[in-house]
XYZ file of C-alpha atoms in Angstrom:
596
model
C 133.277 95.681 93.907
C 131.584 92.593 94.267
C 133.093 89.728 95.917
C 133.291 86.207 93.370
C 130.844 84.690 95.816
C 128.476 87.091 94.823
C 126.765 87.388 91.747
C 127.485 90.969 90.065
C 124.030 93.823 90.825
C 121.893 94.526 87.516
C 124.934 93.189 85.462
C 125.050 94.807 82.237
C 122.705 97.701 83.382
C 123.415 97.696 86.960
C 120.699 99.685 87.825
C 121.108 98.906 90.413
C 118.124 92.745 119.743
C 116.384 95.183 120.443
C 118.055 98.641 120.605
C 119.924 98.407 123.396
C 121.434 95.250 122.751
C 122.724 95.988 119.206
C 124.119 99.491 119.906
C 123.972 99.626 123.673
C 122.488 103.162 123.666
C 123.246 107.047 122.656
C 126.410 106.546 123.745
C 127.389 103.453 121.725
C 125.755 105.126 118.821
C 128.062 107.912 119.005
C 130.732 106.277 119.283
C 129.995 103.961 116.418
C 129.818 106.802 113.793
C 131.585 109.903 113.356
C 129.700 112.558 114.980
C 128.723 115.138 112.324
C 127.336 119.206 112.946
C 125.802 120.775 110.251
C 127.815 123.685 108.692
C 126.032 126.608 108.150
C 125.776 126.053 104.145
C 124.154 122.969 105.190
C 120.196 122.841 104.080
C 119.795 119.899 107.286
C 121.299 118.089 109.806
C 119.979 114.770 107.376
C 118.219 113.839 104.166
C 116.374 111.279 103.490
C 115.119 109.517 100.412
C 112.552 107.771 100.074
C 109.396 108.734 101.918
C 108.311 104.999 102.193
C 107.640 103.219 105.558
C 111.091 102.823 106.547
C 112.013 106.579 105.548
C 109.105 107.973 107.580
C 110.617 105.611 110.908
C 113.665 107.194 109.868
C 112.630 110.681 109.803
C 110.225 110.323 112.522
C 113.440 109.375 114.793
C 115.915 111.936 113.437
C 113.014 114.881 113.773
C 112.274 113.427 117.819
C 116.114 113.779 118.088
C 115.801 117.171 117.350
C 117.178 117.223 114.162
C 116.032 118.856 110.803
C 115.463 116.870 108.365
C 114.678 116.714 104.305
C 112.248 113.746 103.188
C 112.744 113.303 99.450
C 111.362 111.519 96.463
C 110.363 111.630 93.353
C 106.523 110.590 93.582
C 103.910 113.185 94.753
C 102.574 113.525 98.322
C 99.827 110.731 97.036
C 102.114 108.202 97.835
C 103.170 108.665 101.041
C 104.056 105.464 102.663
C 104.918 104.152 99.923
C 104.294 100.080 99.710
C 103.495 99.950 102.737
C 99.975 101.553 102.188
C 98.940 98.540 99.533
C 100.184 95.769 102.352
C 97.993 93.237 104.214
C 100.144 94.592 107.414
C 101.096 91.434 108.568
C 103.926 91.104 110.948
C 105.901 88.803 112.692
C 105.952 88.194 115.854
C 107.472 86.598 118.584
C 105.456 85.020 122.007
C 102.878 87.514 121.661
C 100.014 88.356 123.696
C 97.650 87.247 120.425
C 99.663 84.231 119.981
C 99.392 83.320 123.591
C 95.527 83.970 123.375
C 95.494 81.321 120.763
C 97.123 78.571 122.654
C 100.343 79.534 120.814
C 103.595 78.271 122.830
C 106.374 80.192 120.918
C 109.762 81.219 122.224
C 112.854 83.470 120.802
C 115.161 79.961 120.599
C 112.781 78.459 118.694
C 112.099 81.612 115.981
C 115.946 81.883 115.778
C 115.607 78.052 115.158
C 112.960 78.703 112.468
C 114.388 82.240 110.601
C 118.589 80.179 110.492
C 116.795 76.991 108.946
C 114.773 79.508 106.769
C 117.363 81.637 105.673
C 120.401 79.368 105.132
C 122.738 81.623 105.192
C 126.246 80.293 103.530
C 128.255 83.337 102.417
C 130.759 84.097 104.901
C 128.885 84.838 107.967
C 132.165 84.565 110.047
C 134.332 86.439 107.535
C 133.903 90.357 108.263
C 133.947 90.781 104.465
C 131.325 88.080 103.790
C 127.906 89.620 102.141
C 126.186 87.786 104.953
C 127.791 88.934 108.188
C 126.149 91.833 108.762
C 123.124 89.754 107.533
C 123.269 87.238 110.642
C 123.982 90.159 112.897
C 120.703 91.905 111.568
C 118.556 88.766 111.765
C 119.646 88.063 115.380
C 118.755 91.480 115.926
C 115.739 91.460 114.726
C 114.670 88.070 116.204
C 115.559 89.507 119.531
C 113.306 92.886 118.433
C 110.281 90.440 117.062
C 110.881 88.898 120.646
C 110.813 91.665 122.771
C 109.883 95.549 122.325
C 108.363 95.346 119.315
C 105.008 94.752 120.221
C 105.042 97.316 123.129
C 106.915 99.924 120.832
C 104.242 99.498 118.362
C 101.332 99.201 121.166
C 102.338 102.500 122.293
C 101.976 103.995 118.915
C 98.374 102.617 118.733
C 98.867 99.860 116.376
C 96.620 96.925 116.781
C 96.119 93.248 115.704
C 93.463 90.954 114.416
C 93.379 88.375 117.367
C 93.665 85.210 115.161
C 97.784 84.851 114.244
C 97.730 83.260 110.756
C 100.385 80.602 109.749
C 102.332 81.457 106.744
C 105.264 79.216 105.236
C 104.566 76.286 107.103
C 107.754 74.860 105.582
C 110.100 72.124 103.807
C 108.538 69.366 106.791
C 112.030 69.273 109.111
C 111.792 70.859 112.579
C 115.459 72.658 111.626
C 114.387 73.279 107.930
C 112.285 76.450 106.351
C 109.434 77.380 107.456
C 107.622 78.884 110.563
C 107.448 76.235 113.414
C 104.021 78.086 114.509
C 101.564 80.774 113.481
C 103.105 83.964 113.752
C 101.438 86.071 111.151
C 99.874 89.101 112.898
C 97.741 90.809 110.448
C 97.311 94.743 111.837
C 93.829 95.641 112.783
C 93.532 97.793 109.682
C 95.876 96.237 107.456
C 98.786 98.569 105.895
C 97.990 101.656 106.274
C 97.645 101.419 109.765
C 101.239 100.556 110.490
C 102.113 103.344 108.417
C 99.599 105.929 110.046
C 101.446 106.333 113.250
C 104.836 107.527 111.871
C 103.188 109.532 108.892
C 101.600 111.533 112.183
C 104.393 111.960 113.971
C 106.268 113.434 110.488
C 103.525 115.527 109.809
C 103.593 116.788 113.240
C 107.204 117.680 112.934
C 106.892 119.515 109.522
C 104.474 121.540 110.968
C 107.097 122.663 114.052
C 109.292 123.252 110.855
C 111.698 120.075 111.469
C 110.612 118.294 108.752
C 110.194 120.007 105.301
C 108.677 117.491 102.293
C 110.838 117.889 99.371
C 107.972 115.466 96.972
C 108.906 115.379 92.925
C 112.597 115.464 93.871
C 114.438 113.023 92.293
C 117.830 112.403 93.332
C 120.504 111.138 90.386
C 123.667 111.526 92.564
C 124.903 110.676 96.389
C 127.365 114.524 96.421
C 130.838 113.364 98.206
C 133.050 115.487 99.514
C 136.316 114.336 100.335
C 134.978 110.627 100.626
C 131.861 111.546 102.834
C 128.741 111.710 101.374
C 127.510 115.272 102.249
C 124.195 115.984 99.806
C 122.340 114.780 96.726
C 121.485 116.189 93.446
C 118.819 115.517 90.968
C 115.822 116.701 88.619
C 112.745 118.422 90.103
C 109.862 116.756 88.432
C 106.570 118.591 86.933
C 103.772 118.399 89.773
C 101.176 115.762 89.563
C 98.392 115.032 90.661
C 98.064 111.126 90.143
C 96.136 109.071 92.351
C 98.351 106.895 94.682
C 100.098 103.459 92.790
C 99.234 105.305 89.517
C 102.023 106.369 87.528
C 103.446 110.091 87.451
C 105.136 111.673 85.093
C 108.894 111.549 84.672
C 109.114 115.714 82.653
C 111.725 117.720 84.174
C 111.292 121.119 85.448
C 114.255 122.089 87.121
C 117.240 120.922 88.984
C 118.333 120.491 92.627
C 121.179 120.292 94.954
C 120.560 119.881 99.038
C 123.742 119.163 101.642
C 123.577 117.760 104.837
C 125.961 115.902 106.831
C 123.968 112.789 106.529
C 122.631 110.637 104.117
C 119.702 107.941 104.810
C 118.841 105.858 101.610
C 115.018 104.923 101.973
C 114.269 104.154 98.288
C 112.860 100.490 98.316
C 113.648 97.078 95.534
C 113.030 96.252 91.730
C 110.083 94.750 91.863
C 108.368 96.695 89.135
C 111.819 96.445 86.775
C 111.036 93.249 85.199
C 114.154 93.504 83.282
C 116.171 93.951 86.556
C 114.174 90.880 88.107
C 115.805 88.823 85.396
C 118.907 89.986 84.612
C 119.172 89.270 88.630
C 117.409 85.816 88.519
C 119.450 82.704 90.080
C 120.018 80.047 88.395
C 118.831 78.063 91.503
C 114.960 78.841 90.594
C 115.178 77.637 87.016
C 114.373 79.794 84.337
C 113.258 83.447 84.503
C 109.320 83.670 83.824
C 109.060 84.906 79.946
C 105.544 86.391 81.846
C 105.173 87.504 85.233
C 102.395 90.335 86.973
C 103.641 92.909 89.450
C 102.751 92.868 92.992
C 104.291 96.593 93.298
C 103.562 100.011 91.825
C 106.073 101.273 89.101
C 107.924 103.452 91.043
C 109.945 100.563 92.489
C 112.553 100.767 90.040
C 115.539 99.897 92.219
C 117.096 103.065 90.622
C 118.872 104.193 93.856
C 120.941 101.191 94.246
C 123.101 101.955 91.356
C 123.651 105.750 92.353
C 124.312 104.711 95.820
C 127.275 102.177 94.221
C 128.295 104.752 92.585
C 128.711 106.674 95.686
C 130.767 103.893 97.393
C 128.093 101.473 98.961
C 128.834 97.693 98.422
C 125.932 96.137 97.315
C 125.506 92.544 98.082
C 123.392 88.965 97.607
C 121.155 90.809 94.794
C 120.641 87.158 93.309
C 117.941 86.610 96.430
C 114.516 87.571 95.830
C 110.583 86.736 97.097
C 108.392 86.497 94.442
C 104.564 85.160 94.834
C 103.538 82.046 93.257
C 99.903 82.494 93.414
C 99.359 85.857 91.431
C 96.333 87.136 89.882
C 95.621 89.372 87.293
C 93.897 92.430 88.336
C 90.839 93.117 86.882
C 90.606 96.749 87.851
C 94.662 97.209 88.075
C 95.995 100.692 89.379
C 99.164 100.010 87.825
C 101.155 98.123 84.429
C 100.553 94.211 85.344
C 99.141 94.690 88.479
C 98.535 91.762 90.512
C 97.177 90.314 93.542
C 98.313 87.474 95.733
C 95.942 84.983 97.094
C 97.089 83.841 100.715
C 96.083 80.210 100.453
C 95.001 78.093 103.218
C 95.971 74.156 102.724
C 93.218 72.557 100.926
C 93.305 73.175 96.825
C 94.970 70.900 95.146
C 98.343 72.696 93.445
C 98.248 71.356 89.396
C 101.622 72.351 87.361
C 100.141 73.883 83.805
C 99.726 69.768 82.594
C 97.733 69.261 85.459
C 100.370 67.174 87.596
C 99.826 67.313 91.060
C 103.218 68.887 92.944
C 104.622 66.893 95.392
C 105.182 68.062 99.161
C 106.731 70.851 100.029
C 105.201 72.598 96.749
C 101.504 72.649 98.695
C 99.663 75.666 99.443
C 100.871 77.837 102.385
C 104.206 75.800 102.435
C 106.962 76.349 100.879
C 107.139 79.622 98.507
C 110.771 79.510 96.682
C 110.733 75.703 96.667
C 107.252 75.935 94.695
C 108.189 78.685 92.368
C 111.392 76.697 91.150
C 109.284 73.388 90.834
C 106.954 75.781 88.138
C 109.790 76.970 86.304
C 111.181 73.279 85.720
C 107.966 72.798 84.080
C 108.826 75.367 81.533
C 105.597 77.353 81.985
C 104.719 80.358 84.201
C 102.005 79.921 85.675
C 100.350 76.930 87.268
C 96.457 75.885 88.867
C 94.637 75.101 91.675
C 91.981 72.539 91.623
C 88.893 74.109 94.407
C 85.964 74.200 95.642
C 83.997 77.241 96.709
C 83.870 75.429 99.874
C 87.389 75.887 100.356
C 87.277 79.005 98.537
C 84.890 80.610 100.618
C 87.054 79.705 103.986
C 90.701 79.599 103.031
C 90.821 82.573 100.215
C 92.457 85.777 101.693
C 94.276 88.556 98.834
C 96.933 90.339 99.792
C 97.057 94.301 99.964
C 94.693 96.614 101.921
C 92.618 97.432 99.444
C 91.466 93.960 99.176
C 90.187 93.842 102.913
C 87.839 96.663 103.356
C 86.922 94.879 106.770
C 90.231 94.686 107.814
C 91.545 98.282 106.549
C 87.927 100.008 107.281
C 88.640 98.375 111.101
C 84.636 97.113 110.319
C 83.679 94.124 112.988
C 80.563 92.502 111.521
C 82.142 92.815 108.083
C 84.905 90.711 109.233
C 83.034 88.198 111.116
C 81.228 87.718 108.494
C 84.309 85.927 107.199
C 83.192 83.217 109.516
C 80.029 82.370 107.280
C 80.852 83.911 104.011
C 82.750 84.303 100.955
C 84.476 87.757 101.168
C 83.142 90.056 98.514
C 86.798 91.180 97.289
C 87.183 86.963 96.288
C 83.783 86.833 94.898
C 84.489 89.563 92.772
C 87.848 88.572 91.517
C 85.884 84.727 90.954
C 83.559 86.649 88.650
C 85.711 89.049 86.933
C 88.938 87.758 87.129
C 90.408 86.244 84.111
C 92.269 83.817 86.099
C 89.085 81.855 87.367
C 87.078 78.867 85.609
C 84.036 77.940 87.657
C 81.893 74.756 86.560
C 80.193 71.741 87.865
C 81.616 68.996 86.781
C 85.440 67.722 86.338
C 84.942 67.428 82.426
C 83.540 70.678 82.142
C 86.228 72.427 84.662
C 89.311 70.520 82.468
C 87.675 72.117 79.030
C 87.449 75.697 80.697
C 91.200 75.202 82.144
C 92.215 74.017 78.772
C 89.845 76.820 77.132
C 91.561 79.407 78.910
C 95.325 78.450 77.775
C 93.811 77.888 74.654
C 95.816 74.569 74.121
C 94.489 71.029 75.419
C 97.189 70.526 77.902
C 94.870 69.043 80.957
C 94.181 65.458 80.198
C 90.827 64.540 81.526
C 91.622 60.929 82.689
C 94.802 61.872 84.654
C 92.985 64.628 86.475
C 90.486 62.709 87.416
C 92.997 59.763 88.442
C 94.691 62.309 90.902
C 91.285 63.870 92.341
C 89.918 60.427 92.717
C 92.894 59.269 94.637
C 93.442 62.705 97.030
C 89.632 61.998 97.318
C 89.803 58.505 98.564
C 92.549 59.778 101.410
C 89.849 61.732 102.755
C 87.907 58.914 104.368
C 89.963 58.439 107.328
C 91.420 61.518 109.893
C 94.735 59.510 108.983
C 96.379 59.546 105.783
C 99.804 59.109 103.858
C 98.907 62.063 101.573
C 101.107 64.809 103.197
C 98.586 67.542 101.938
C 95.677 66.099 103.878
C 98.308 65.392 106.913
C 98.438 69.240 106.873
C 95.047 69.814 106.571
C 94.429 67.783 109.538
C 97.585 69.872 111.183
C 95.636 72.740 110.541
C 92.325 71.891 111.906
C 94.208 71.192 114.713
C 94.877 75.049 115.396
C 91.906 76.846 116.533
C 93.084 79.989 114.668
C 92.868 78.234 111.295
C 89.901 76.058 112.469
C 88.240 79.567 112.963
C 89.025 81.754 109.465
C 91.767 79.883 107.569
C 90.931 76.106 106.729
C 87.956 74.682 105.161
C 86.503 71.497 107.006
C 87.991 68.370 105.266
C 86.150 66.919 102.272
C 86.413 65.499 98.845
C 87.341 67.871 95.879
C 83.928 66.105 93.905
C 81.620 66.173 96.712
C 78.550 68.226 95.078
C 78.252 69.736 98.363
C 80.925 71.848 97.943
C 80.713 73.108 95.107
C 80.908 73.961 92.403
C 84.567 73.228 91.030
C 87.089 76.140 90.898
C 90.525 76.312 88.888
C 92.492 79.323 89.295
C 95.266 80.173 86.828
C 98.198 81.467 89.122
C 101.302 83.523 87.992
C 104.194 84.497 89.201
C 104.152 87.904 91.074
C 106.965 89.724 91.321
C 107.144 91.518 94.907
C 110.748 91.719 97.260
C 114.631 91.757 96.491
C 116.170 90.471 99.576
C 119.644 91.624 98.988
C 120.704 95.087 98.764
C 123.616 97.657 100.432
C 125.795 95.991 102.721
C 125.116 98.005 106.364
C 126.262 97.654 110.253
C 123.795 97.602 112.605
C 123.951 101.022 113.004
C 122.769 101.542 109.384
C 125.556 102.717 107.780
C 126.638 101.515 104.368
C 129.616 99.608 103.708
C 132.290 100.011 101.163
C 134.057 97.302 99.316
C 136.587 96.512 102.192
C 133.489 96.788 104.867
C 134.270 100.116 106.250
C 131.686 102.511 106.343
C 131.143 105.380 103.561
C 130.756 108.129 105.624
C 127.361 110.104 106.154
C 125.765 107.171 104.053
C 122.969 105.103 105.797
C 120.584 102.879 104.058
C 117.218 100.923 105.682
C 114.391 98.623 103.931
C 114.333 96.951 101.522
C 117.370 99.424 99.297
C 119.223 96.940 102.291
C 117.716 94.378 101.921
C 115.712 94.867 105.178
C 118.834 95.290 107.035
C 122.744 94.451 106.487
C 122.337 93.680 103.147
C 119.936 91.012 103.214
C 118.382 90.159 106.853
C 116.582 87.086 105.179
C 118.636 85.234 103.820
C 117.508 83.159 100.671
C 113.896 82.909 101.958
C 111.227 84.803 104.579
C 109.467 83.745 106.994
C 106.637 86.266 106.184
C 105.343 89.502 108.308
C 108.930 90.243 107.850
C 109.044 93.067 105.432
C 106.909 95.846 106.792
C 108.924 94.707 110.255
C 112.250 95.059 108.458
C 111.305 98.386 107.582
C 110.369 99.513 110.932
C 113.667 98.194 112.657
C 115.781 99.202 110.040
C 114.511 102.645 109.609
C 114.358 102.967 113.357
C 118.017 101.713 113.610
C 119.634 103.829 110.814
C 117.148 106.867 112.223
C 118.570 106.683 115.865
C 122.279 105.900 114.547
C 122.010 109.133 112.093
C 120.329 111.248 114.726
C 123.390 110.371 117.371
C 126.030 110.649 114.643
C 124.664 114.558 114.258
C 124.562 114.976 117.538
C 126.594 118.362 118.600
């Protein structure tokens, strides 16, 4: 039951640091669960479900234990990895060997600085019962992880990173506020998939010693309890399919299942693609709920397993936090319902609410995401502009997901050096067939495109040009009281963005750089950053905080660890990294907990 500090899950529908130093070993681990043998009318030592990125860490860690293991869902073997695949693979990390290349000074105090001013957490971190102890514990956890073997852990398993860090969510403008204090935005050489590739190897390898066995089109509808422990699942087998990955599969029903095993991992991902659940779940704190939003996620995340697993006894909690993008575009060649596509800004465009007001600092590109998308919902629109040129475009334009980086996913040099000189082709593309994009000239002829597109004269002429004139004029000094160009200057100042991620500085109207650009941006629904309530071991809580047992949970099902390891906000690279240490947590915990 949920706490009155908590808003209720789904309401009416409901649908919904480092190792040793969290569990001190095997031995801790043991002793923090129950240890569990499989009976002999057992069908596994574990199941898992959800054959995402953090059910593949999961398995991959239960099958090196020795265990045997079931890897459910309900999609078809297409979309193994799940989200993970479509990421831009960007991680965060903590005084790494790329950031120290870059000049970077960064230090665990002062990431632990940035991810407690970032997350805010306010709901009884002290009180055991509080949906954001565990919470803390994970994000100190984690900290400590992004701080110390996560790099080599990952090194070892032949991931690599772009050397340039990038600097995502700059922040509120307080040294103890949101925000990241320094760039620590590793983008994997290879984007997505590659962080995925290593542990779908290692899974493959073990279902072909017979440890692993693929149970795909299996879609679980109930967490089986026996005498209070959770000791199987049941469900619908689905027809086979043959879709492409992200496209959607058929839901016809061809048979039904029941597996046992003494434990339980919960793998199964957010909401994202429920738009109905996004709302009914929406805070008041970020104004309105979009009447109109795009989907940054295919439509299998339907947040379905949340519900069934607090049905089973799991305490769900903080489901009012979410991350959704600000800067969404419709896709012109979309793989699934609404998809959409982020653009990763860089600081330069100038950020227009749908009248063509200018937001004020920290609503600027790159900054600030949840502060931005509640200053476009007080407008009472959903969507808002940037004001561009293909100058800044052409340098500061990255889109999110790995199919929008062939360079980066195809692991191609020259194509991504070319970055240095050009306009990538996946942003040229989008600029000519996107729906989102008016390109002209001249001011007047950019404000009757924006206003052409809406198809309502919203965008006065005069006060556009006012606000360009006057940005413009701040430009003629490397000093400035316009916070923007302040950051801009910031920016230049780091050699990483001075490289690939910020455009020189110059006037929006200087012919030079142009033509003009206005993007329409919408609001792209992506992560839920609360979820079931777990220990650090994994295991999912119950309404009084003890654990349901044979019931583990990682990613973002728990809200990337303990029920929501964020907080209200992210610092970015933090998702695919939740996944990893979660599912490696709940993988190890599970594996020592069935140990005989």
């Amino acid at each position: 039951m949920a706490s009155a500090a908590e808003p209720s899950l789904f309401s009416r529908r409901r649908a919904l640091t480092v190792a040793g130093g969290v569990l001190a070993g095997a031995t801790a681990l043991a002793q923090a669960a129950p240890a569990f043998a499989a009976s002999s009318s057992a069908d596994a030592d574990a199941i898992v479900v959800g054959h995402g990125l953090a059910g593949l860490v999961a398995t991959a860690e239960l099958a090196a234990a020795g265990r045997k293991v079931l890897l459910l869902d309900q999609e078809p073997e297409s979309n193994l990895g799940g989200q993970a695949f479509w990421s831009f693979g960007g991680l965060f990390l903590v005084d790494s060997d790329e950031q120290r290349l870059m000049g970077i000074k960064d230090s665990r105090d002062l990431a632990w600085q940035d991810w407690l001013g970032t997350a805010g957490f306010d709901r009884g971190v002290t009180d055991p019962g509080g949906p954001d102890h565990w919470a803390y514990k994970w994000a100190e956890a984690y900290v400590d992880f992004a701080a110390g073997e996560k790099r080599s852990w990952l090194y070892q398993l032949g991931v690599r990173w772009f050397p340039i860090v990038g600097w995502a969510e700059r922040g509120g403008g307080l040294a103890d506020g949101h925000g990241n204090s320094v760039p620590r935005f590793h983008v994997t050489w290879g984007t997505g998939p590659a962080v995925m590739e290593p542990f779908e190897k290692r899974v493959r390898a073990a279902a072909a010693s017979g440890r692993v066995t693929f149970k795909f089109r299996h879609r679980v509808d109930e967490l089986v309890r026996t005498n209070g422990a959770v000791t199987g699942v049941r469900g619908k087998v689905l027809e086979p399919s043959d879709a492409p990955r992200g496209k959607k599969s058929s839901r016809v029903v061809v048979g039904d299942f029941e597996l046992r095993a003494p434990v339980v991992i919960v793998t199964s991902g957010g909401i994202g693609a429920n738009h109905d659940l996004v709302r009914q779940n929406w805070p008041e704190r970020l104004g309105a709920p979009p009447a109109n939003m795009i989907t940054g996620v295919p439509e299998y995340v339907d947040g379905r397993m949340l519900a069934i697993t607090e049905r089973a006894g799991g305490r769900i909690v903080n489901p009012d936090r979410m991350w959704h993008y600000t800067e969404g575009l419709r896709n012109y060649a979309p793989i699934w319902a609404k998809h959409g596509i982020r653009i990763l800004p860089g600081p330069s465009s100038l950020w227009l609410d749908a009248r063509g007001k200018r937001f004020a600092a920290p609503n600027l590109p790159g900054y600030d995401t949840l502060s931005t998308l509640k200053a476009i919902t007080d407008t009472g629109y959903d969507y808002s502009w940037f004001v561009t040129t293909q100058k800044i475009m052409a340098k500061e334009f990255a889109l999110s997901g790995s199919e929008q980086n062939p360079d980066l996913t195809n692991k191609d040099i020259p194509l991504t050096l070319s970055r240095i000189w050009q306009t990538p082709e996946p942003v040229e593309k989008f600029k000519k067939n996107g729906v989102d994009f008016v390109v002209a000239r001249t001011l007047p002829d950019l404000v009757a495109g924006m206003n052409g597109l809406i198809g309502r004269n919203l965008i006065d002429l005069a006060d556009l040009q006012r606000q360009v004139d006057a940005r413009d004029r701040e430009i003629d000094n490397p000093y400035t009281k316009d916070v923007q160009v302040m950051g801009i200057h910031n920016a230049l100042r780091y050699s990483g963005d001075q490289l690939s991620r910020t455009a020189s500085a110059h006037k929006i109207l200087d012919p030079g750089a142009g033509p003009l650009i206005a993007v329409r941006l919408n609001i792209l629904t992506r992560k839920t950053l609360g979820g079931l309530q777990t220990d650090l071991s994994g295991r999912v809580l119950d309404a009084t905080g003890a654990p349901v047992p044979g019931l583990y949970a990682a990613g973002e099902v728990a809200g990337f660890g303990g029920g929501g390891v964020h907080g209200y906000r992210s610092l970015e690279g933090t998702f695919l990294g939740g996944c990893l240490f979660s599912g490696r947590q709940a993988g190890r915990a599970a594996a020592a907990a069935t140990g005989s």
